[in-house]
Amino acid sequence: GAVVSQHPSWVICKSGTSVKIECRSLDFQATTMFWYRQFPKQSLMLMATSNEGSKATYEQGVEKDKFLINHASLTLSTLTVTSAHPEDSSFYICSVLTSGSPREQYFGPGTRLTVT
Amino acid sequence: GQNIDQPTEMTATEGAIVQINCTYQTSGFNGLFWYQQHAGEAPTFLSYNVLDGLEEKGRFSSFLSRSKGYSYLLLKELQMKDSASYLCAVVDSNYQLIWGAGTKLIIKP
């Protein structure tokens, strides 16, 4: 299956600062990547669908100006949490969707963000 | 609305067999995933079913009935390391993943 990496694996930042999380598809060119968020003891929640070369599609309730997504190449998508607040502390996970049939989804290892 | 139902928690004994059920109601269907997630880690892909029937992968098997909107994950010869949450997710007509809340599986010696 596809290998997906995320960087950083964990980050602590101060309230009001911005944090960038990278998601790389190491051995597969992904036109579609997903960004998820998981709060403690809750299921994964889809934040947005990242499409290479076009604007991301955000889920209802996700602020597009706060969570900036850039999918500039077939192997890299970035999520920037702008003006982070303690309530943004969460586990952020990206995934890639294969283009074959049937389509399969592979997840990155996740990034744990703590905003103090 | 779209809905995925699975039990919140299950307990089983090491060496035994456990079946985790998942029922779904979604707008369209393009497959069903099962994932395993240990606390603090990202989910790990277990299986993907798009056609009716049983798919076996070692100790894990997954079954799908599209007409009944039903799937199950079967775990055999349970090991302590199988203690985790098991997530059922359905791909809808827009290729969006609809997630269940997960089933926490507790394995006892």
JSON list of N, CA and C in Angstrom, two decimals, chain A residues 34 36 38 42-46 49 59 91 93 95 97 102-110 112, chain B residues 30 33 35 37 39-45 48 50 57 87 91 94-97 99-102:
[
{"chain": "A", "resi": 34, "resn": "PHE", "atom": "N", "xyz": [-6.96, 13.75, 2.04]},
{"chain": "A", "resi": 34, "resn": "PHE", "atom": "CA", "xyz": [-7.94, 14.18, 3.03]},
{"chain": "A", "resi": 34, "resn": "PHE", "atom": "C", "xyz": [-7.24, 14.62, 4.31]},
{"chain": "A", "resi": 36, "resn": "TYR", "atom": "N", "xyz": [-8.04, 15.04, 8.40]},
{"chain": "A", "resi": 36, "resn": "TYR", "atom": "CA", "xyz": [-8.96, 14.69, 9.46]},
{"chain": "A", "resi": 36, "resn": "TYR", "atom": "C", "xyz": [-8.48, 15.28, 10.76]},
{"chain": "A", "resi": 38, "resn": "GLN", "atom": "N", "xyz": [-9.05, 14.58, 15.06]},
{"chain": "A", "resi": 38, "resn": "GLN", "atom": "CA", "xyz": [-9.63, 13.69, 16.07]},
{"chain": "A", "resi": 38, "resn": "GLN", "atom": "C", "xyz": [-9.40, 14.26, 17.45]},
{"chain": "A", "resi": 42, "resn": "GLN", "atom": "N", "xyz": [-13.01, 10.60, 20.56]},
{"chain": "A", "resi": 42, "resn": "GLN", "atom": "CA", "xyz": [-14.00, 10.80, 19.51]},
{"chain": "A", "resi": 42, "resn": "GLN", "atom": "C", "xyz": [-13.50, 10.20, 18.21]},
{"chain": "A", "resi": 43, "resn": "SER", "atom": "N", "xyz": [-14.42, 10.01, 17.29]},
{"chain": "A", "resi": 43, "resn": "SER", "atom": "CA", "xyz": [-14.03, 9.45, 16.01]},
{"chain": "A", "resi": 43, "resn": "SER", "atom": "C", "xyz": [-13.35, 10.50, 15.15]},
{"chain": "A", "resi": 44, "resn": "LEU", "atom": "N", "xyz": [-12.71, 10.02, 14.10]},
{"chain": "A", "resi": 44, "resn": "LEU", "atom": "CA", "xyz": [-12.11, 10.95, 13.15]},
{"chain": "A", "resi": 44, "resn": "LEU", "atom": "C", "xyz": [-13.18, 11.81, 12.50]},
{"chain": "A", "resi": 45, "resn": "MET", "atom": "N", "xyz": [-12.85, 13.07, 12.31]},
{"chain": "A", "resi": 45, "resn": "MET", "atom": "CA", "xyz": [-13.78, 13.98, 11.63]},
{"chain": "A", "resi": 45, "resn": "MET", "atom": "C", "xyz": [-13.08, 14.54, 10.40]},
{"chain": "A", "resi": 46, "resn": "LEU", "atom": "N", "xyz": [-13.72, 14.38, 9.25]},
{"chain": "A", "resi": 46, "resn": "LEU", "atom": "CA", "xyz": [-13.16, 14.92, 8.03]},
{"chain": "A", "resi": 46, "resn": "LEU", "atom": "C", "xyz": [-13.24, 16.44, 8.07]},
{"chain": "A", "resi": 49, "resn": "THR", "atom": "N", "xyz": [-11.22, 18.07, 1.90]},
{"chain": "A", "resi": 49, "resn": "THR", "atom": "CA", "xyz": [-10.66, 17.26, 0.82]},
{"chain": "A", "resi": 49, "resn": "THR", "atom": "C", "xyz": [-9.73, 18.16, 0.03]},
{"chain": "A", "resi": 59, "resn": "GLU", "atom": "N", "xyz": [-15.42, 20.78, 4.88]},
{"chain": "A", "resi": 59, "resn": "GLU", "atom": "CA", "xyz": [-16.65, 20.27, 5.45]},
{"chain": "A", "resi": 59, "resn": "GLU", "atom": "C", "xyz": [-17.38, 21.39, 6.21]},
{"chain": "A", "resi": 91, "resn": "PHE", "atom": "N", "xyz": [-5.51, 15.86, 17.32]},
{"chain": "A", "resi": 91, "resn": "PHE", "atom": "CA", "xyz": [-4.70, 14.96, 16.51]},
{"chain": "A", "resi": 91, "resn": "PHE", "atom": "C", "xyz": [-5.11, 15.20, 15.06]},
{"chain": "A", "resi": 93, "resn": "ILE", "atom": "N", "xyz": [-4.71, 14.17, 11.13]},
{"chain": "A", "resi": 93, "resn": "ILE", "atom": "CA", "xyz": [-4.29, 13.03, 10.32]},
{"chain": "A", "resi": 93, "resn": "ILE", "atom": "C", "xyz": [-4.62, 13.30, 8.85]},
{"chain": "A", "resi": 95, "resn": "SER", "atom": "N", "xyz": [-4.60, 11.65, 4.79]},
{"chain": "A", "resi": 95, "resn": "SER", "atom": "CA", "xyz": [-4.65, 10.38, 4.08]},
{"chain": "A", "resi": 95, "resn": "SER", "atom": "C", "xyz": [-4.62, 10.64, 2.58]},
{"chain": "A", "resi": 97, "resn": "LEU", "atom": "N", "xyz": [-5.85, 9.03, -1.24]},
{"chain": "A", "resi": 97, "resn": "LEU", "atom": "CA", "xyz": [-6.83, 8.15, -1.87]},
{"chain": "A", "resi": 97, "resn": "LEU", "atom": "C", "xyz": [-6.24, 7.69, -3.20]},
{"chain": "A", "resi": 102, "resn": "PRO", "atom": "N", "xyz": [-10.55, -1.31, -6.76]},
{"chain": "A", "resi": 102, "resn": "PRO", "atom": "CA", "xyz": [-11.26, -0.27, -6.01]},
{"chain": "A", "resi": 102, "resn": "PRO", "atom": "C", "xyz": [-10.30, 0.73, -5.36]},
{"chain": "A", "resi": 103, "resn": "ARG", "atom": "N", "xyz": [-10.81, 1.90, -5.06]},
{"chain": "A", "resi": 103, "resn": "ARG", "atom": "CA", "xyz": [-9.97, 2.92, -4.45]},
{"chain": "A", "resi": 103, "resn": "ARG", "atom": "C", "xyz": [-9.71, 2.56, -2.99]},
{"chain": "A", "resi": 104, "resn": "GLU", "atom": "N", "xyz": [-8.49, 2.81, -2.56]},
{"chain": "A", "resi": 104, "resn": "GLU", "atom": "CA", "xyz": [-8.14, 2.54, -1.17]},
{"chain": "A", "resi": 104, "resn": "GLU", "atom": "C", "xyz": [-7.58, 3.81, -0.55]},
{"chain": "A", "resi": 105, "resn": "GLN", "atom": "N", "xyz": [-7.64, 3.85, 0.75]},
{"chain": "A", "resi": 105, "resn": "GLN", "atom": "CA", "xyz": [-7.21, 5.03, 1.47]},
{"chain": "A", "resi": 105, "resn": "GLN", "atom": "C", "xyz": [-6.13, 4.63, 2.47]},
{"chain": "A", "resi": 106, "resn": "TYR", "atom": "N", "xyz": [-5.07, 5.40, 2.49]},
{"chain": "A", "resi": 106, "resn": "TYR", "atom": "CA", "xyz": [-3.96, 5.14, 3.40]},
{"chain": "A", "resi": 106, "resn": "TYR", "atom": "C", "xyz": [-3.68, 6.39, 4.23]},
{"chain": "A", "resi": 107, "resn": "PHE", "atom": "N", "xyz": [-3.47, 6.16, 5.52]},
{"chain": "A", "resi": 107, "resn": "PHE", "atom": "CA", "xyz": [-3.34, 7.26, 6.45]},
{"chain": "A", "resi": 107, "resn": "PHE", "atom": "C", "xyz": [-1.89, 7.56, 6.79]},
{"chain": "A", "resi": 108, "resn": "GLY", "atom": "N", "xyz": [-1.64, 8.84, 7.07]},
{"chain": "A", "resi": 108, "resn": "GLY", "atom": "CA", "xyz": [-0.36, 9.22, 7.66]},
{"chain": "A", "resi": 108, "resn": "GLY", "atom": "C", "xyz": [-0.36, 8.88, 9.14]},
{"chain": "A", "resi": 109, "resn": "PRO", "atom": "N", "xyz": [0.78, 9.02, 9.79]},
{"chain": "A", "resi": 109, "resn": "PRO", "atom": "CA", "xyz": [0.89, 8.65, 11.21]},
{"chain": "A", "resi": 109, "resn": "PRO", "atom": "C", "xyz": [0.24, 9.66, 12.15]},
{"chain": "A", "resi": 110, "resn": "GLY", "atom": "N", "xyz": [-0.13, 10.83, 11.64]},
{"chain": "A", "resi": 110, "resn": "GLY", "atom": "CA", "xyz": [-0.79, 11.81, 12.49]},
{"chain": "A", "resi": 110, "resn": "GLY", "atom": "C", "xyz": [0.17, 12.83, 13.08]},
{"chain": "A", "resi": 112, "resn": "ARG", "atom": "N", "xyz": [0.21, 15.42, 16.45]},
{"chain": "A", "resi": 112, "resn": "ARG", "atom": "CA", "xyz": [-0.49, 15.86, 17.67]},
{"chain": "A", "resi": 112, "resn": "ARG", "atom": "C", "xyz": [-0.13, 17.31, 17.94]},
{"chain": "B", "resi": 30, "resn": "ASN", "atom": "N", "xyz": [-19.89, 3.25, -2.05]},
{"chain": "B", "resi": 30, "resn": "ASN", "atom": "CA", "xyz": [-18.73, 2.93, -2.87]},
{"chain": "B", "resi": 30, "resn": "ASN", "atom": "C", "xyz": [-17.70, 2.15, -2.08]},
{"chain": "B", "resi": 33, "resn": "PHE", "atom": "N", "xyz": [-14.86, 0.41, 4.70]},
{"chain": "B", "resi": 33, "resn": "PHE", "atom": "CA", "xyz": [-13.55, 0.15, 5.28]},
{"chain": "B", "resi": 33, "resn": "PHE", "atom": "C", "xyz": [-13.69, -0.29, 6.73]},
{"chain": "B", "resi": 35, "resn": "TYR", "atom": "N", "xyz": [-10.99, -0.18, 10.01]},
{"chain": "B", "resi": 35, "resn": "TYR", "atom": "CA", "xyz": [-9.69, 0.27, 10.48]},
{"chain": "B", "resi": 35, "resn": "TYR", "atom": "C", "xyz": [-9.50, -0.13, 11.93]},
{"chain": "B", "resi": 37, "resn": "GLN", "atom": "N", "xyz": [-7.47, 1.11, 15.38]},
{"chain": "B", "resi": 37, "resn": "GLN", "atom": "CA", "xyz": [-6.78, 2.28, 15.93]},
{"chain": "B", "resi": 37, "resn": "GLN", "atom": "C", "xyz": [-6.42, 2.04, 17.38]},
{"chain": "B", "resi": 39, "resn": "ALA", "atom": "N", "xyz": [-4.79, 3.55, 20.87]},
{"chain": "B", "resi": 39, "resn": "ALA", "atom": "CA", "xyz": [-4.87, 4.87, 21.51]},
{"chain": "B", "resi": 39, "resn": "ALA", "atom": "C", "xyz": [-3.67, 5.72, 21.14]},
{"chain": "B", "resi": 40, "resn": "GLY", "atom": "N", "xyz": [-3.94, 6.95, 20.71]},
{"chain": "B", "resi": 40, "resn": "GLY", "atom": "CA", "xyz": [-2.87, 7.89, 20.40]},
{"chain": "B", "resi": 40, "resn": "GLY", "atom": "C", "xyz": [-2.20, 7.69, 19.06]},
{"chain": "B", "resi": 41, "resn": "GLU", "atom": "N", "xyz": [-2.71, 6.74, 18.28]},
{"chain": "B", "resi": 41, "resn": "GLU", "atom": "CA", "xyz": [-2.12, 6.48, 16.98]},
{"chain": "B", "resi": 41, "resn": "GLU", "atom": "C", "xyz": [-3.12, 6.70, 15.86]},
{"chain": "B", "resi": 42, "resn": "ALA", "atom": "N", "xyz": [-2.64, 6.83, 14.65]},
{"chain": "B", "resi": 42, "resn": "ALA", "atom": "CA", "xyz": [-3.53, 6.95, 13.50]},
{"chain": "B", "resi": 42, "resn": "ALA", "atom": "C", "xyz": [-4.16, 5.59, 13.19]},
{"chain": "B", "resi": 43, "resn": "PRO", "atom": "N", "xyz": [-5.29, 5.58, 12.53]},
{"chain": "B", "resi": 43, "resn": "PRO", "atom": "CA", "xyz": [-5.91, 4.31, 12.16]},
{"chain": "B", "resi": 43, "resn": "PRO", "atom": "C", "xyz": [-5.04, 3.53, 11.18]},
{"chain": "B", "resi": 44, "resn": "THR", "atom": "N", "xyz": [-5.15, 2.21, 11.25]},
{"chain": "B", "resi": 44, "resn": "THR", "atom": "CA", "xyz": [-4.46, 1.33, 10.32]},
{"chain": "B", "resi": 44, "resn": "THR", "atom": "C", "xyz": [-5.49, 0.60, 9.48]},
{"chain": "B", "resi": 45, "resn": "PHE", "atom": "N", "xyz": [-5.27, 0.58, 8.18]},
{"chain": "B", "resi": 45, "resn": "PHE", "atom": "CA", "xyz": [-6.20, -0.07, 7.26]},
{"chain": "B", "resi": 45, "resn": "PHE", "atom": "C", "xyz": [-6.25, -1.58, 7.53]},
{"chain": "B", "resi": 48, "resn": "TYR", "atom": "N", "xyz": [-11.22, -3.64, 3.00]},
{"chain": "B", "resi": 48, "resn": "TYR", "atom": "CA", "xyz": [-12.09, -2.83, 2.16]},
{"chain": "B", "resi": 48, "resn": "TYR", "atom": "C", "xyz": [-13.01, -3.77, 1.41]},
{"chain": "B", "resi": 50, "resn": "VAL", "atom": "N", "xyz": [-16.31, -3.99, -1.23]},
{"chain": "B", "resi": 50, "resn": "VAL", "atom": "CA", "xyz": [-17.20, -3.25, -2.12]},
{"chain": "B", "resi": 50, "resn": "VAL", "atom": "C", "xyz": [-18.25, -4.20, -2.72]},
{"chain": "B", "resi": 57, "resn": "LYS", "atom": "N", "xyz": [-8.39, -12.28, 5.66]},
{"chain": "B", "resi": 57, "resn": "LYS", "atom": "CA", "xyz": [-6.97, -11.88, 5.66]},
{"chain": "B", "resi": 57, "resn": "LYS", "atom": "C", "xyz": [-6.37, -12.36, 6.96]},
{"chain": "B", "resi": 87, "resn": "LEU", "atom": "N", "xyz": [-12.83, 0.84, 13.71]},
{"chain": "B", "resi": 87, "resn": "LEU", "atom": "CA", "xyz": [-13.66, 1.85, 13.06]},
{"chain": "B", "resi": 87, "resn": "LEU", "atom": "C", "xyz": [-14.23, 1.32, 11.75]},
{"chain": "B", "resi": 91, "resn": "VAL", "atom": "N", "xyz": [-17.83, 4.68, 2.21]},
{"chain": "B", "resi": 91, "resn": "VAL", "atom": "CA", "xyz": [-17.58, 5.67, 1.17]},
{"chain": "B", "resi": 91, "resn": "VAL", "atom": "C", "xyz": [-18.90, 5.95, 0.47]},
{"chain": "B", "resi": 94, "resn": "ASN", "atom": "N", "xyz": [-20.17, 10.48, -3.14]},
{"chain": "B", "resi": 94, "resn": "ASN", "atom": "CA", "xyz": [-19.20, 11.54, -3.45]},
{"chain": "B", "resi": 94, "resn": "ASN", "atom": "C", "xyz": [-17.79, 11.16, -3.03]},
{"chain": "B", "resi": 95, "resn": "TYR", "atom": "N", "xyz": [-17.59, 9.89, -2.73]},
{"chain": "B", "resi": 95, "resn": "TYR", "atom": "CA", "xyz": [-16.29, 9.40, -2.26]},
{"chain": "B", "resi": 95, "resn": "TYR", "atom": "C", "xyz": [-15.86, 10.07, -0.95]},
{"chain": "B", "resi": 96, "resn": "GLN", "atom": "N", "xyz": [-16.83, 10.49, -0.16]},
{"chain": "B", "resi": 96, "resn": "GLN", "atom": "CA", "xyz": [-16.56, 10.98, 1.17]},
{"chain": "B", "resi": 96, "resn": "GLN", "atom": "C", "xyz": [-16.68, 9.81, 2.14]},
{"chain": "B", "resi": 97, "resn": "LEU", "atom": "N", "xyz": [-15.80, 9.81, 3.13]},
{"chain": "B", "resi": 97, "resn": "LEU", "atom": "CA", "xyz": [-15.86, 8.75, 4.13]},
{"chain": "B", "resi": 97, "resn": "LEU", "atom": "C", "xyz": [-16.80, 9.14, 5.25]},
{"chain": "B", "resi": 99, "resn": "TRP", "atom": "N", "xyz": [-17.84, 8.08, 8.88]},
{"chain": "B", "resi": 99, "resn": "TRP", "atom": "CA", "xyz": [-17.23, 7.26, 9.93]},
{"chain": "B", "resi": 99, "resn": "TRP", "atom": "C", "xyz": [-18.23, 6.86, 11.00]},
{"chain": "B", "resi": 100, "resn": "GLY", "atom": "N", "xyz": [-18.07, 5.63, 11.48]},
{"chain": "B", "resi": 100, "resn": "GLY", "atom": "CA", "xyz": [-18.73, 5.22, 12.71]},
{"chain": "B", "resi": 100, "resn": "GLY", "atom": "C", "xyz": [-17.92, 5.75, 13.89]},
{"chain": "B", "resi": 101, "resn": "ALA", "atom": "N", "xyz": [-18.49, 5.68, 15.07]},
{"chain": "B", "resi": 101, "resn": "ALA", "atom": "CA", "xyz": [-17.82, 6.19, 16.26]},
{"chain": "B", "resi": 101, "resn": "ALA", "atom": "C", "xyz": [-16.75, 5.24, 16.77]},
{"chain": "B", "resi": 102, "resn": "GLY", "atom": "N", "xyz": [-16.74, 4.03, 16.24]},
{"chain": "B", "resi": 102, "resn": "GLY", "atom": "CA", "xyz": [-15.72, 3.07, 16.66]},
{"chain": "B", "resi": 102, "resn": "GLY", "atom": "C", "xyz": [-16.20, 2.15, 17.76]}
]
